[in-house]
Amino acid sequence: MGKRSALRWLRWAARSARRQWARRSLSVQFAIVTSTILVLGMLSIGHWVTSRISEGVVHGNAVAAAMYTDSFVAAQVQELSAQPTLRPETREALDALLLPQVIGKPIVGFRIWKGDTIVYSDRQELVGRSFPPSPLREQSWRGKVTADYGNLGDEESAPIRAADEPILEIYAPIRETGSNRIIALAEAYEITPTLPQELASARIGSWMVVGAVTFAMLGLQIVIVGKGSRTITEQRASLRDRIADLSRALAENDTLRQRANDANMRVAEMNERYLRQIGADLHDGPVQLLGMAVLRLDSLSDIVLGAEKSIVEEAGEDIGVLRDALGDSLHEIRNISSGLAPPEIEGLTLQSTLQMAARRHERRTGNPVLRDIAELPAQVPLSLKTCLYRFAQEGLTNAFRHANSNGQAIAARCSGDQIEVHVSDTGPGLGNKCALSEGRGQGLIGLRDRVESLGGEFLIDSKPGAGTRLTVRFRLPRANSEALSHV
């Protein structure tokens, strides 16, 4: 298997392990993690405890043997406090003391050290020889009884290793009588037939205690986490149910809001149609009748001019007043009619409708309007088209009135399913005039209500000396936005 194949296999194995892990419940994940941690901790603690217990058992046997040996040997070797070797008679006395029937202990080797030199041994060939320092001897020279079981690796222990017996190597300091000064070390090799069983029993007991405590802790944690996991699972299920209920409620709210927006658009469209009908009725009814009255009045004026001078003077003034009144009424009714009925925009595109609003404003006021109208959806609801026409008309009218005809501009963009139209100027800013409702229509407040009733957003950005910017945003119905995406 190549290196790349091995890496791919490792990645696949890691992904598979993560998927398998994610499928397991919280309690199972916790049980696996805690079991691993506790088992590793149990092995570490168990090893440490058994090693300490084993050392304690060995040290206990060593101390007992050292005390037993010291009671026989210390009094015989006090001369080492003043000289480096033992006298021959002292060595003979030690030989007699260390006979098995005298000491009563299974000692298979005994030595006395002065520094790193053996000054007495049960094997005469070792007396007078020096050996490298060992850790056990160095600790014993510092006043400790030291021992080692089953590790006779020193050169001076070679003769003892030949015995196929469990042997305990013991070092005990020998102190000067009357002081605490260490003058020599006693080294003994003792056969301990029961020590392996004692060590095994101590290790088994310690492992059983550590294992029992570990598994008790693990079981308790699994029980606690199992209860917590069940609680969390129940809470998750309850939360999922609540989220599902909330999602359904939000979906219903969206549906109701869409229905309300559609209803508002239909009502606005019906209202615009109704206003156009009223405007048409005013134009076709009272306007025509008043126009006819003015014409008949002109005819009557011609007849009166042929009468006597006194009658002409008397009636001429009344006819003039009547003509002025009829003319003013006709003008007002025409204005009301044109305000109620916007131009025929039903057959125009939205882009053409906004262009027409700018042109009509230029024709009416004589002031140019900067236009930046991008490509817009061709098909939008009539209510939305009418609302944007009214917005452009009212915004430009307000800019003309309050901005001293400075820098009037209209811009329109469509991004995704959102249409955004701006009307701006570079005048002194609205200040408190943003709440005005003068002129035709209902002013900015009425315009804002009209926009928001169709689900749009109406914004006014005006700072003193920095002009005014009116913005309206609409989100297109889904059918229009999908049609736009295919253009």
XYZ file of C-alpha atoms in Angstrom:
487
model
C 0.000 0.000 0.000
C 1.452 3.343 -1.072
C 1.711 6.398 1.118
C -1.219 8.135 -0.608
C -3.407 5.063 -0.275
C -2.528 4.817 3.394
C -3.403 8.493 3.925
C -6.731 8.069 2.117
C -7.503 5.016 4.212
C -6.653 6.896 7.402
C -8.903 9.816 6.391
C -11.737 7.429 5.581
C -11.258 5.629 8.895
C -11.251 8.949 10.782
C -14.452 10.121 9.062
C -16.114 6.770 9.674
C -15.106 6.851 13.347
C -16.485 10.393 13.715
C -19.794 9.342 12.132
C -20.050 6.293 14.375
C -19.198 8.424 17.408
C -21.816 11.074 16.498
C -24.539 8.400 16.249
C -24.042 7.309 19.846
C -25.985 8.853 22.698
C -24.435 11.148 25.268
C -24.469 8.460 27.954
C -22.692 5.952 25.691
C -20.084 8.552 24.697
C -19.525 9.447 28.341
C -19.323 5.777 29.339
C -16.676 5.091 26.684
C -14.590 8.154 27.577
C -14.829 7.712 31.349
C -14.206 3.970 31.100
C -11.051 4.587 29.097
C -9.860 7.286 31.498
C -10.700 5.272 34.614
C -9.109 2.081 33.288
C -5.931 3.932 32.372
C -6.008 5.648 35.743
C -6.639 2.311 37.462
C -3.653 0.755 35.691
C -1.413 3.679 36.611
C -2.584 3.870 40.217
C -2.625 0.091 40.580
C 0.936 -0.166 39.322
C 2.054 2.614 41.636
C 0.220 1.145 44.655
C 1.460 -2.408 44.089
C 5.022 -1.183 43.640
C 4.759 0.795 46.881
C 3.248 -2.204 48.691
C 5.916 -4.524 47.267
C 8.594 -2.110 48.406
C 6.946 -1.980 51.820
C 6.883 -5.761 52.120
C 10.521 -6.042 51.024
C 11.570 -3.174 53.288
C 9.742 -4.706 56.250
C 11.547 -7.988 55.800
C 14.816 -6.123 55.348
C 14.384 -4.076 58.522
C 13.587 -7.182 60.532
C 16.617 -8.990 59.149
C 18.834 -5.921 59.637
C 17.814 -5.536 63.261
C 18.403 -9.201 63.884
C 21.801 -9.098 62.217
C 22.793 -5.783 63.860
C 22.164 -7.234 67.314
C 24.869 -9.876 66.619
C 27.359 -7.912 64.521
C 27.489 -4.259 65.675
C 29.233 -4.981 68.965
C 31.948 -7.059 67.249
C 33.039 -4.454 64.656
C 33.366 -1.263 66.738
C 37.087 -1.289 66.044
C 36.278 -0.111 62.477
C 35.638 3.335 63.953
C 39.381 3.663 64.462
C 40.940 1.387 61.812
C 40.137 0.381 58.233
C 40.270 -3.406 58.712
C 39.217 -6.053 61.200
C 41.596 -8.026 63.327
C 41.844 -11.792 62.621
C 40.278 -12.679 65.960
C 37.305 -10.428 65.163
C 36.796 -12.188 61.851
C 36.925 -15.564 63.661
C 34.315 -14.357 66.142
C 32.074 -13.243 63.281
C 32.505 -16.637 61.619
C 31.300 -18.296 64.795
C 28.343 -15.892 65.176
C 27.117 -16.348 61.610
C 26.821 -20.121 61.810
C 23.201 -21.080 60.860
C 22.607 -22.863 64.140
C 23.700 -19.701 65.994
C 21.998 -16.899 64.041
C 18.865 -18.919 63.336
C 18.279 -17.175 59.973
C 18.691 -18.644 56.437
C 21.654 -16.364 55.601
C 23.505 -17.506 52.454
C 25.950 -14.633 52.335
C 27.263 -11.949 54.680
C 29.724 -9.060 54.213
C 30.903 -5.971 56.015
C 31.869 -2.924 53.991
C 34.221 -0.141 54.890
C 33.698 2.389 52.136
C 33.721 0.450 48.864
C 35.978 -2.288 50.269
C 34.834 -5.585 51.767
C 36.552 -5.999 55.168
C 34.694 -9.201 56.089
C 32.906 -11.877 54.068
C 31.825 -15.450 54.560
C 33.803 -16.018 51.341
C 37.456 -15.296 52.102
C 38.345 -14.541 48.458
C 36.266 -11.322 48.621
C 37.964 -9.843 51.704
C 40.039 -6.807 50.819
C 38.479 -6.351 47.380
C 36.932 -3.060 46.306
C 33.906 -2.719 44.047
C 32.219 0.241 42.320
C 29.578 2.071 44.376
C 25.981 0.872 44.064
C 22.740 2.838 44.688
C 21.750 0.591 47.566
C 25.090 1.055 49.352
C 25.010 4.822 48.801
C 21.556 5.043 50.379
C 22.629 2.848 53.253
C 25.706 5.030 53.920
C 23.170 7.870 54.389
C 21.590 5.927 57.257
C 18.816 3.904 55.536
C 18.186 0.198 55.581
C 17.956 -0.792 51.911
C 16.990 -4.011 50.223
C 16.552 -5.527 46.773
C 14.660 -8.655 45.814
C 15.518 -10.796 42.831
C 18.000 -8.379 41.247
C 21.460 -9.621 42.083
C 23.303 -7.992 39.227
C 26.380 -6.718 41.052
C 29.744 -8.300 40.440
C 30.194 -9.174 44.092
C 26.840 -11.038 44.044
C 27.902 -13.495 41.344
C 28.413 -16.429 43.725
C 24.980 -15.887 45.276
C 23.132 -15.854 41.908
C 23.973 -19.520 41.454
C 21.505 -20.495 44.196
C 18.055 -21.175 42.763
C 16.276 -19.633 45.741
C 14.290 -16.387 46.406
C 17.031 -14.244 47.934
C 16.675 -10.823 49.586
C 19.745 -8.576 49.471
C 19.917 -6.302 52.557
C 22.189 -3.373 53.456
C 22.151 -2.004 57.027
C 24.353 0.765 58.473
C 26.518 -0.088 61.511
C 26.875 2.835 63.908
C 29.541 3.651 66.471
C 28.516 2.895 70.051
C 27.731 6.086 71.902
C 27.311 8.180 68.732
C 25.303 8.177 65.549
C 28.270 7.953 63.221
C 28.137 5.190 60.606
C 31.357 3.237 60.635
C 30.500 0.313 58.330
C 27.772 -1.410 56.337
C 26.470 -4.900 56.886
C 25.306 -6.760 53.763
C 23.296 -9.967 54.131
C 21.722 -12.322 51.588
C 18.719 -14.018 53.125
C 16.647 -16.833 51.660
C 12.987 -15.787 51.927
C 10.789 -18.687 50.766
C 7.555 -16.942 51.778
C 8.387 -13.524 50.262
C 7.091 -14.347 46.720
C 3.749 -15.414 48.163
C 3.598 -12.303 50.328
C 4.357 -10.061 47.338
C 1.801 -11.839 45.128
C -0.838 -11.618 47.838
C -0.120 -7.906 48.376
C -0.271 -7.183 44.649
C -3.489 -9.125 44.130
C -5.096 -7.409 47.114
C -4.075 -3.942 45.957
C -5.314 -4.603 42.395
C -8.620 -5.874 43.740
C -9.100 -2.774 45.895
C -8.132 -0.380 43.089
C -10.310 -2.253 40.581
C -13.306 -2.352 42.926
C -13.072 1.387 43.620
C -12.591 2.160 39.920
C -15.566 0.112 38.757
C -17.712 1.478 41.570
C -16.878 5.022 40.441
C -17.521 4.057 36.815
C -20.874 2.482 37.636
C -21.942 5.479 39.701
C -20.945 7.880 36.932
C -22.759 5.811 34.304
C -25.930 5.837 36.428
C -25.730 9.592 36.968
C -24.916 10.343 33.338
C -27.590 7.914 32.159
C -30.207 9.864 34.103
C -28.802 13.141 32.819
C -28.723 11.783 29.271
C -32.364 10.701 29.483
C -33.289 14.139 30.793
C -31.346 15.827 27.985
C -32.954 13.504 25.405
C -36.409 14.350 26.727
C -35.589 18.048 26.726
C -34.225 17.803 23.177
C -37.402 16.067 22.042
C -39.497 18.735 23.777
C -37.358 21.470 22.228
C -37.703 19.901 18.774
C -41.481 19.806 19.247
C -41.499 23.443 20.309
C -39.282 24.418 17.380
C -41.599 22.521 15.040
C -44.621 24.315 16.538
C -42.815 27.643 16.254
C -41.811 26.890 12.660
C -45.416 26.059 11.815
C -46.566 29.262 13.537
C -43.962 31.289 11.642
C -45.006 29.664 8.373
C -48.631 30.449 9.150
C -47.645 34.015 10.041
C -45.765 34.339 6.748
C -48.797 33.010 4.913
C -51.101 35.392 6.770
C -48.731 38.300 6.176
C -48.553 37.461 2.497
C -52.324 37.256 2.376
C -52.563 40.611 4.150
C -50.089 42.141 1.694
C -52.006 40.669 -1.223
C -55.244 41.977 0.256
C -53.690 45.421 0.754
C -52.496 45.413 -2.844
C -55.932 44.405 -4.065
C -57.581 47.058 -1.898
C -55.061 49.673 -3.086
C -55.678 48.661 -6.680
C -59.432 48.818 -6.157
C -59.007 52.203 -4.476
C -56.949 53.510 -7.378
C -59.509 52.231 -9.852
C -62.259 53.825 -7.771
C -60.401 57.134 -7.650
C -59.832 56.986 -11.412
C -63.523 56.338 -11.857
C -64.387 59.321 -9.660
C -61.915 61.469 -11.578
C -63.394 60.305 -14.876
C -66.904 60.945 -13.601
C -65.918 64.447 -12.502
C -64.309 65.080 -15.877
C -67.210 63.685 -17.880
C -69.972 65.151 -15.668
C -69.476 68.411 -13.718
C -66.526 69.552 -15.822
C -68.489 69.189 -19.043
C -71.560 70.858 -17.567
C -69.512 73.754 -16.210
C -67.772 74.101 -19.559
C -71.130 74.219 -21.278
C -72.326 76.838 -18.750
C -69.305 79.001 -19.500
C -69.982 78.755 -23.248
C -73.661 79.632 -22.788
C -72.637 82.482 -20.561
C -70.392 83.801 -23.331
C -73.332 83.528 -25.729
C -75.558 85.327 -23.243
C -72.919 88.023 -22.922
C -73.071 88.603 -26.699
C -76.871 88.946 -26.542
C -76.705 91.351 -23.643
C -74.184 93.517 -25.497
C -76.868 94.224 -28.113
C -79.352 95.550 -25.530
C -79.610 98.960 -24.076
C -76.558 100.472 -22.495
C -78.111 100.638 -19.012
C -78.985 96.952 -19.157
C -75.479 96.101 -20.448
C -73.811 97.961 -17.639
C -76.113 96.386 -15.066
C -75.816 92.806 -16.352
C -72.196 92.949 -17.522
C -70.812 93.117 -14.004
C -72.900 90.145 -12.873
C -71.921 88.138 -15.944
C -68.230 88.816 -15.254
C -68.555 87.658 -11.678
C -70.442 84.574 -12.766
C -67.854 83.795 -15.477
C -64.979 84.071 -12.981
C -66.753 81.838 -10.484
C -67.497 79.220 -13.106
C -63.918 79.398 -14.410
C -62.456 78.928 -10.933
C -64.811 76.009 -10.240
C -63.870 74.396 -13.530
C -60.159 74.785 -12.746
C -60.547 73.310 -9.263
C -62.625 70.381 -10.453
C -60.062 69.661 -13.184
C -57.276 69.717 -10.599
C -59.232 67.374 -8.325
C -59.944 65.089 -11.259
C -56.312 64.954 -12.334
C -55.212 64.329 -8.746
C -57.647 61.494 -8.220
C -56.948 59.805 -11.514
C -53.240 59.312 -12.337
C -52.340 58.980 -16.016
C -53.144 55.709 -17.693
C -50.241 53.580 -16.446
C -51.834 50.159 -16.570
C -50.353 49.429 -19.988
C -46.907 50.888 -19.173
C -43.869 49.173 -17.711
C -42.614 50.265 -14.307
C -39.570 51.871 -15.905
C -41.758 53.874 -18.328
C -44.062 54.857 -15.444
C -41.208 56.398 -13.445
C -39.833 58.102 -16.549
C -43.287 59.573 -17.188
C -43.521 60.880 -13.606
C -40.199 62.687 -14.077
C -41.237 64.124 -17.467
C -44.593 65.369 -16.177
C -42.815 67.034 -13.242
C -40.378 68.749 -15.644
C -43.253 69.901 -17.855
C -45.249 71.203 -14.894
C -42.397 72.983 -13.045
C -39.881 73.728 -15.780
C -37.067 72.226 -13.682
C -34.882 69.342 -14.956
C -34.849 66.003 -13.140
C -31.715 63.824 -13.251
C -32.796 60.252 -14.009
C -30.905 57.033 -13.265
C -33.497 54.308 -13.804
C -32.034 50.858 -14.410
C -33.740 47.874 -16.001
C -36.797 46.981 -13.908
C -39.260 44.077 -14.016
C -41.731 44.505 -16.854
C -44.637 42.938 -14.984
C -45.491 44.158 -11.482
C -48.871 44.491 -9.721
C -50.814 47.608 -10.698
C -51.066 48.668 -7.046
C -47.255 48.575 -6.711
C -46.801 50.464 -9.983
C -49.308 53.119 -8.866
C -47.658 53.417 -5.450
C -44.227 53.978 -7.005
C -45.688 56.544 -9.396
C -47.251 58.395 -6.458
C -43.950 58.170 -4.583
C -42.020 59.694 -7.474
C -44.701 62.351 -8.013
C -44.928 63.355 -4.328
C -41.172 63.146 -3.767
C -40.361 65.408 -6.702
C -43.123 67.820 -5.671
C -41.700 68.063 -2.135
C -38.197 68.543 -3.544
C -39.488 71.343 -5.783
C -41.248 73.078 -2.902
C -38.690 72.727 -0.133
C -35.314 72.437 -1.912
C -35.531 75.577 -4.076
C -35.439 73.360 -7.193
C -31.836 72.269 -6.464
C -30.502 68.958 -7.841
C -33.750 66.996 -8.152
C -33.044 63.391 -9.118
C -34.787 60.037 -9.303
C -33.041 56.642 -9.303
C -34.358 53.073 -9.394
C -32.679 49.688 -9.052
C -33.764 46.054 -8.858
C -31.563 43.542 -7.047
C -32.809 39.981 -6.760
C -36.403 40.228 -5.601
C -36.126 43.774 -4.206
C -36.971 47.060 -5.944
C -35.473 50.261 -4.546
C -36.429 53.785 -5.716
C -34.809 57.063 -4.549
C -35.906 60.675 -4.937
C -33.267 63.194 -3.827
C -32.298 66.838 -3.937
C -29.362 69.011 -2.873
C -31.425 71.623 -1.031
C -31.221 72.786 2.583
C -32.860 69.646 3.977
C -36.362 69.090 5.299
C -35.798 69.712 8.990
C -39.199 69.636 10.644
C -40.889 69.812 7.245
C -40.690 66.029 6.868
C -44.039 65.833 8.671
C -45.790 68.188 6.255
C -48.883 67.022 4.487
C -49.566 69.985 2.260
C -50.258 69.951 -1.411
C -52.102 67.314 -3.372
C -52.323 63.853 -1.893
C -51.532 63.354 1.775
C -47.906 64.493 1.891
C -45.034 62.359 3.134
C -46.997 60.880 6.016
C -49.730 59.675 3.684
C -47.100 58.444 1.260
C -45.372 56.460 4.017
C -48.711 54.909 5.041
C -49.418 53.984 1.415
C -45.995 52.319 1.064
C -46.181 50.426 4.345
C -49.713 49.231 3.661
C -48.317 47.362 0.649
C -45.506 45.795 2.717
C -42.821 48.259 1.641
C -40.244 50.272 3.583
C -40.166 54.067 3.503
C -37.044 55.991 4.621
C -36.206 59.700 4.901
C -32.575 60.790 5.091
C -32.293 64.538 5.523
C -29.566 66.641 7.125
C -29.408 70.424 7.374
C -27.507 71.777 4.383
C -26.998 68.291 2.870
C -30.250 67.823 0.985
C -32.928 65.160 1.323
C -33.129 61.593 0.100
C -36.404 59.656 0.100
C -36.116 55.883 -0.336
C -38.740 53.220 -0.817
C -38.087 49.483 -0.973
C -40.445 46.728 -2.051
C -39.960 42.987 -2.173
C -41.424 41.611 -5.372
C -44.004 38.829 -5.245
C -42.432 35.431 -5.937
C -43.890 35.112 -9.430
C -42.382 38.460 -10.488
C -38.953 37.720 -8.975
C -38.836 34.319 -10.672
C -39.824 35.882 -13.993
C -37.089 38.524 -13.541
C -34.479 35.837 -12.904
C -35.198 34.352 -16.329
C -34.869 37.663 -18.188
